[in-house]
Each structure stands twice: as structure tokens, then as C-alpha cells.
Coordinates of C-alpha atoms in Angstrom, one line a residue:
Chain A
X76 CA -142.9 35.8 -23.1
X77 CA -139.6 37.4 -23.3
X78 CA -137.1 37.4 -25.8
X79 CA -133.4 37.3 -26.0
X80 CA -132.0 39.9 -24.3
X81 CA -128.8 41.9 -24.9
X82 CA -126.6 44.5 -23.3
X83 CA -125.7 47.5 -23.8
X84 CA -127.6 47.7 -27.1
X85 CA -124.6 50.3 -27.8
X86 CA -120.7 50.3 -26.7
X87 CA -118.4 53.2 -27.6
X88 CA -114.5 52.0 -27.1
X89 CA -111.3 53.6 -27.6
X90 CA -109.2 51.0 -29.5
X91 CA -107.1 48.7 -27.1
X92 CA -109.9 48.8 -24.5
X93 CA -111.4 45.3 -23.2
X94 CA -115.2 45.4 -23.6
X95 CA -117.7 42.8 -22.0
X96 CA -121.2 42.0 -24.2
X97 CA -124.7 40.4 -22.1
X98 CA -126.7 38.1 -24.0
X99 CA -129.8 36.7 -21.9
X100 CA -131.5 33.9 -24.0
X101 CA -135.1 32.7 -23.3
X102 CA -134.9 31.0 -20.4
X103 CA -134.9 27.2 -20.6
X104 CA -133.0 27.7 -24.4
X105 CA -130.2 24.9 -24.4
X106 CA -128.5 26.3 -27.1
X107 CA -126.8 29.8 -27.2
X108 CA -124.9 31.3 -30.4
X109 CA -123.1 34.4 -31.1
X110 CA -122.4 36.3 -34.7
X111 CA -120.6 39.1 -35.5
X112 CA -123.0 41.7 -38.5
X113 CA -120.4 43.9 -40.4
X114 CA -122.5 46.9 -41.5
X115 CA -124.8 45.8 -44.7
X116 CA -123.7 42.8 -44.2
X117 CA -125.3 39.2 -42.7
X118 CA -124.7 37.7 -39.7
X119 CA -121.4 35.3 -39.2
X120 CA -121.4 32.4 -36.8
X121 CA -119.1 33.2 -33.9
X122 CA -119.6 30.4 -31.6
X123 CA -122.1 28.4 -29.8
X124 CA -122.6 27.0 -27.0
X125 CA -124.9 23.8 -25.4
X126 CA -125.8 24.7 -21.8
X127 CA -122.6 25.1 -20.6
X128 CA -119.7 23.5 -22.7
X129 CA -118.3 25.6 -25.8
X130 CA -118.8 23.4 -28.1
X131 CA -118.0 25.6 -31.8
X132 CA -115.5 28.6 -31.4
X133 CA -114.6 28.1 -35.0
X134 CA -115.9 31.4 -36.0
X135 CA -114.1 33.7 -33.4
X136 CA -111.8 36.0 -35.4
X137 CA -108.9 36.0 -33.0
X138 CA -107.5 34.6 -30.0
X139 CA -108.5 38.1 -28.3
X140 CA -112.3 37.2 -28.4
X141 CA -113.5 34.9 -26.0
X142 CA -117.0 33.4 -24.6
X143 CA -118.5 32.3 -21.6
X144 CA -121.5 30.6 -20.5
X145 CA -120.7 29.1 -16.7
X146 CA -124.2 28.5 -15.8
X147 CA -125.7 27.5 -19.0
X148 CA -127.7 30.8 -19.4
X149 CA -126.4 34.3 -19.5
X150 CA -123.9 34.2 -21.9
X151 CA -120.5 36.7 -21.9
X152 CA -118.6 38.1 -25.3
X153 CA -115.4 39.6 -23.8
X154 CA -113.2 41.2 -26.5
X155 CA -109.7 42.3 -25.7
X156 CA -107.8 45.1 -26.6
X157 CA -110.1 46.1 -29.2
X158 CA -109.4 47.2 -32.9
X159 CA -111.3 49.4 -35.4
X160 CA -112.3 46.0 -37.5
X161 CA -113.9 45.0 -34.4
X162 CA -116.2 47.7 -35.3
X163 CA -120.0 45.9 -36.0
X164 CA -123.2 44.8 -34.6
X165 CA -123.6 41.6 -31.9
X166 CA -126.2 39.4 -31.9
X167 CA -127.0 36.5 -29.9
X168 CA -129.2 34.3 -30.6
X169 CA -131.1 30.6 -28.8
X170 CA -132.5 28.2 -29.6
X171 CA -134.4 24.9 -27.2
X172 CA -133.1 22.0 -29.9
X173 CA -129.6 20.9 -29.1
X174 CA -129.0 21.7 -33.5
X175 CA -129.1 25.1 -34.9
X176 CA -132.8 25.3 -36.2
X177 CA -135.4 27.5 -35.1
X178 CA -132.4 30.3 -33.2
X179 CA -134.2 33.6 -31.9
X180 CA -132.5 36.6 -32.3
X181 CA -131.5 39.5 -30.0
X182 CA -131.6 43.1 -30.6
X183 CA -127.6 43.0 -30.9
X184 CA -125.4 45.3 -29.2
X185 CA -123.5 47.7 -31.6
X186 CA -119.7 48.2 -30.9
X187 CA -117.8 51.1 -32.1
X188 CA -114.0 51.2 -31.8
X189 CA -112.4 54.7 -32.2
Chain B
X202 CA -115.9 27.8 -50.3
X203 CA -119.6 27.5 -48.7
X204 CA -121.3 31.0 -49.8
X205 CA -124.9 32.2 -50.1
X206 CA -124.9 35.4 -51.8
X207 CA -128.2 37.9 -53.5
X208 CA -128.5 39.0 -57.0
X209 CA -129.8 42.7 -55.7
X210 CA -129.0 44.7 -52.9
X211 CA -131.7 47.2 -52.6
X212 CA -135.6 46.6 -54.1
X213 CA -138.2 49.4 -54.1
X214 CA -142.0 48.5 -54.9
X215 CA -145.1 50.0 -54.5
X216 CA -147.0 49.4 -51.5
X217 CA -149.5 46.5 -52.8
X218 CA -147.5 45.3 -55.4
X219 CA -145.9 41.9 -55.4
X220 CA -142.1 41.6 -54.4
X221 CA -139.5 39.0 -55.2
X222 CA -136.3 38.8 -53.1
X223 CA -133.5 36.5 -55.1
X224 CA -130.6 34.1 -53.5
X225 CA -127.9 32.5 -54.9
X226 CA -126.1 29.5 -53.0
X227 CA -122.9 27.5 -54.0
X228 CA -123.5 24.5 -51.0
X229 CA -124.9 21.7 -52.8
X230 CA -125.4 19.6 -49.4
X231 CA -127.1 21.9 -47.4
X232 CA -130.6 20.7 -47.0
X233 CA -132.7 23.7 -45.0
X234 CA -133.3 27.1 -46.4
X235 CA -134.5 30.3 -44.1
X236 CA -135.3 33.4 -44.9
X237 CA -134.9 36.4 -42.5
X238 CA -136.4 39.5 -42.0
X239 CA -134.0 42.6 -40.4
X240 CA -135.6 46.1 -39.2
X241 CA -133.7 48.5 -38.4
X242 CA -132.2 48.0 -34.4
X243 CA -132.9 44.5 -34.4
X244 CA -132.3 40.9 -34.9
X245 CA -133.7 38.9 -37.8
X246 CA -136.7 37.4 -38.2
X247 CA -137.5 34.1 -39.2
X248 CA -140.4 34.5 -41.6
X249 CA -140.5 31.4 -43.9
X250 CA -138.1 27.8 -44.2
X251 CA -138.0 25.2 -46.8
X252 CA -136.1 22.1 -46.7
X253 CA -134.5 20.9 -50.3
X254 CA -137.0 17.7 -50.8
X255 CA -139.4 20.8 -51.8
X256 CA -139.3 23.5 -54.2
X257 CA -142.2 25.5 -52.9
X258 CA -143.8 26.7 -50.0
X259 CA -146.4 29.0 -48.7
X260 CA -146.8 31.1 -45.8
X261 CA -149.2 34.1 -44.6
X262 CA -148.5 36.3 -48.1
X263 CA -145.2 34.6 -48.5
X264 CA -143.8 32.0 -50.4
X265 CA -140.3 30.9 -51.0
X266 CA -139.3 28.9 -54.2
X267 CA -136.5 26.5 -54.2
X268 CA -134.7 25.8 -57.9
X269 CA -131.9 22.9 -57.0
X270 CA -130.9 22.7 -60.5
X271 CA -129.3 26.1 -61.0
X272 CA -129.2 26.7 -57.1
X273 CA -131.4 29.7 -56.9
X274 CA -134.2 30.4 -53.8
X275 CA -137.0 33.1 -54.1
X276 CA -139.3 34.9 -51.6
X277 CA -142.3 36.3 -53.1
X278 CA -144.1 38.8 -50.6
X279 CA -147.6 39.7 -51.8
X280 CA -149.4 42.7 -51.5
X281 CA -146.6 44.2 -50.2
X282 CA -147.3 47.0 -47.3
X283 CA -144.7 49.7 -45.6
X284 CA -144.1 47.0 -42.6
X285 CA -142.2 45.0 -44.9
X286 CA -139.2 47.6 -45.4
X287 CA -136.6 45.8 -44.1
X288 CA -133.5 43.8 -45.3
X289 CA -134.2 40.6 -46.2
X290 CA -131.2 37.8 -45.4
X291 CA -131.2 33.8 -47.3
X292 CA -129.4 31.7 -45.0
X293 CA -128.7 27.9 -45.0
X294 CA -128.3 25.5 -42.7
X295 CA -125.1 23.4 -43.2
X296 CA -123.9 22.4 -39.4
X297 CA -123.8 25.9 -38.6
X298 CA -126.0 29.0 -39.8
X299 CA -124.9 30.8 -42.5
X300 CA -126.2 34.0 -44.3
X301 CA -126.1 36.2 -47.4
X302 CA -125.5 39.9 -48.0
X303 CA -129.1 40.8 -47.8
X304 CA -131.3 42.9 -49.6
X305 CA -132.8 46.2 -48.5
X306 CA -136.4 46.5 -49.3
X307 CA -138.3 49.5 -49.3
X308 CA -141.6 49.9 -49.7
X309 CA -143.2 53.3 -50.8
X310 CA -147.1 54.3 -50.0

């Protein structure tokens, strides 16, 4: 069946431009997390959401990076006014357990901020 | 702080030789241990998971090695072929996922 889905799978911005980031997880996935991959380095927790509700946004970096997930599915990274440090690869990941075990990457979309 | 880091950042090996990917971690509580796999353009890979009532399990040519006492996890990749260039991530399940530096392995014909 499918995978997790993301898009674009690359995003040029010119620093203080808004960007918005796709995930699509498997469908039926109750849980839905984002991480931020600086290059050679691994994944950090962003946030995560069950169905709906926000429920971790510990990991977002700033107040100008924000989530969504209205319908409990598609899932929405909007940064604002980006920087250079926002420079670095997004993945999304899902999972069906209501915990964190047993997440399925996407492909990531890579963000460049010049 | 909770941390997970790797003794060695890039591996090369032979193609059919053995391979040993090392991890440090500093969180004494966590109690699941993953390792990913990472091509190039993509997302990891779960390949293998232990849970820290063990200190040893096996897998399809993999096995992964748990040391509590001095905090140290292993994946051992046998016969290892071109496919398995990747970089490699430990990561440990404490609440939230979290994951090491990685290590690049390459694997030459």
C-alpha cells in the first residue's frame, strides 16, 4: 500500500518568506509526527499529533513554526518568515498505535533558505 | 541531558564482509532501542528493535547487541552487500523518539 507522503520533496525560499510543508500519512494512522534533519545529522522531534489534537509541540524551535492537522489526516508545517537556520530536511512520519513505536517515515521535503 | 550519540561517523567495508555500527546512549530509563536505516532522498528505515530486558537479537543478517552496563548498542550486518550503503541512525524511545548522529556506511564491490 502507500506510504507517507510529502510535498514538495524540495522548497527554495528567500529568507523572510512563509513556506507551507504536506505530509500525507497512511491512511487510517492515528498518530502523526514531524522532525526537523540538519544535514548529517538525525532527525529531532518537532511535534506530534493524535488524530486531530496537538498533543507535543515541545520540539518546535520557535513561535514562528506552527502545525496543523484539522481533519486528523493531512498534516500542514507552516514556517513563517523564514531564516537560513531553518535550512534542513522534513520528515513526517505515522504511526496506527496512539504511542510513538513502530512511526513510518516520509521521503522529507528539503528546505533551503537563501 | 538525554543524548544518543556514535563512536564513528563514516565505516567502509568490503562487500561480504561483516560490519558493526556502534551507539552510545546517556538515558538510563529508556527501555526500547531502534535502529534506522537512511538512503540517500529518503526517510529512515526501521530495520531491527530491541527492548532493554534483552541484550541480543537477531534479524534477516542483522543483529543488534545491547550492553546496559556501560550503555553501548551494536548492529552487526553480515555479509554485507552495496544495498547496505546508507547512514545508519540508534534511536531510543523515551516518551518521544530520539536519534543519534549517524554513521555513513559504504560499502565497496
Amino acid at each position: 500500500g502507500a506510504g507517507v507522503s510529502q510535498s514538495p520533496r524540495y522548497k527554495v525560499a528567500k529568507r523572510g518568506q512563509d513556506v507551507a510543508l504536506r505530509c500525507d500519512p497512511i491512511s487510517g494512522h492515528v498518530s502523526l509526527f514531524w522532525y526537523q534533519q540538519a544535514l548529517g545529522q538525525g532527525p529531532e522531534f518537532l511535534t506530534y499529533f493524535q488524530n486531530e489534537a496537538q498533543l507535543d509541540k515541545s520540539g518546535l524551535p520557535s513561535d514562528r513554526f506552527f502545525a496543523e492537522r484539522p481533519e486528523g489526516s493531512v498534516s500542514t508545517l507552516k514556517i513563517q518568515r523564514t531564516q537560513q537556520e531553518d535550512s534542513a530536511v522534513y520528515l513526517c512520519a505515522s504511526s496506527s498505535r496512539t504511542d510513538s513505536y513502530e512511526q513510518y517515515f516520509g521521503p522529507g521535503t528539503r528546505l533551503t533558505v537563501t | 541531558g538525554e543524548s544518543v550519540g556514535l563512536h564513528l561517523p563514516t565505516l567502509s567495508v568490503q562487500e561480504g564482509d561483516n560490519s558493526i555500527i556502534n551507539c552510545a546512549y546517556s538515558n538510563s530509563a529508556s527501555d526500547y532501542f531502534i535502529w534506522y536505516k537512511q538512503e540517500s532522498g529518503k526517510g529512515p528505515q526501521f530495520i531491527i528493535d530491541i527492548r532493554s530486558n534483552m541484550d541480543k537479537r537477531q534479524g534477516q543478517r542483522v543483529t543488534v547487541l545491547l550492553n546496559k552496563t556501560v550503555k553501548h548498542l551494536s548492529l552487526q550486518i553480515a555479509a554485507t552487500q552495496p544495498g547496505d550503503s546508507a547512514v545508519y541512525f540508534c534511536a531510543f524511545l523515551g516518551g518521544k523518539l530520539i536519534f543519534g548522529q549517524g554513521t555513513e556506511l559504504s560499502v565497496k564491490p
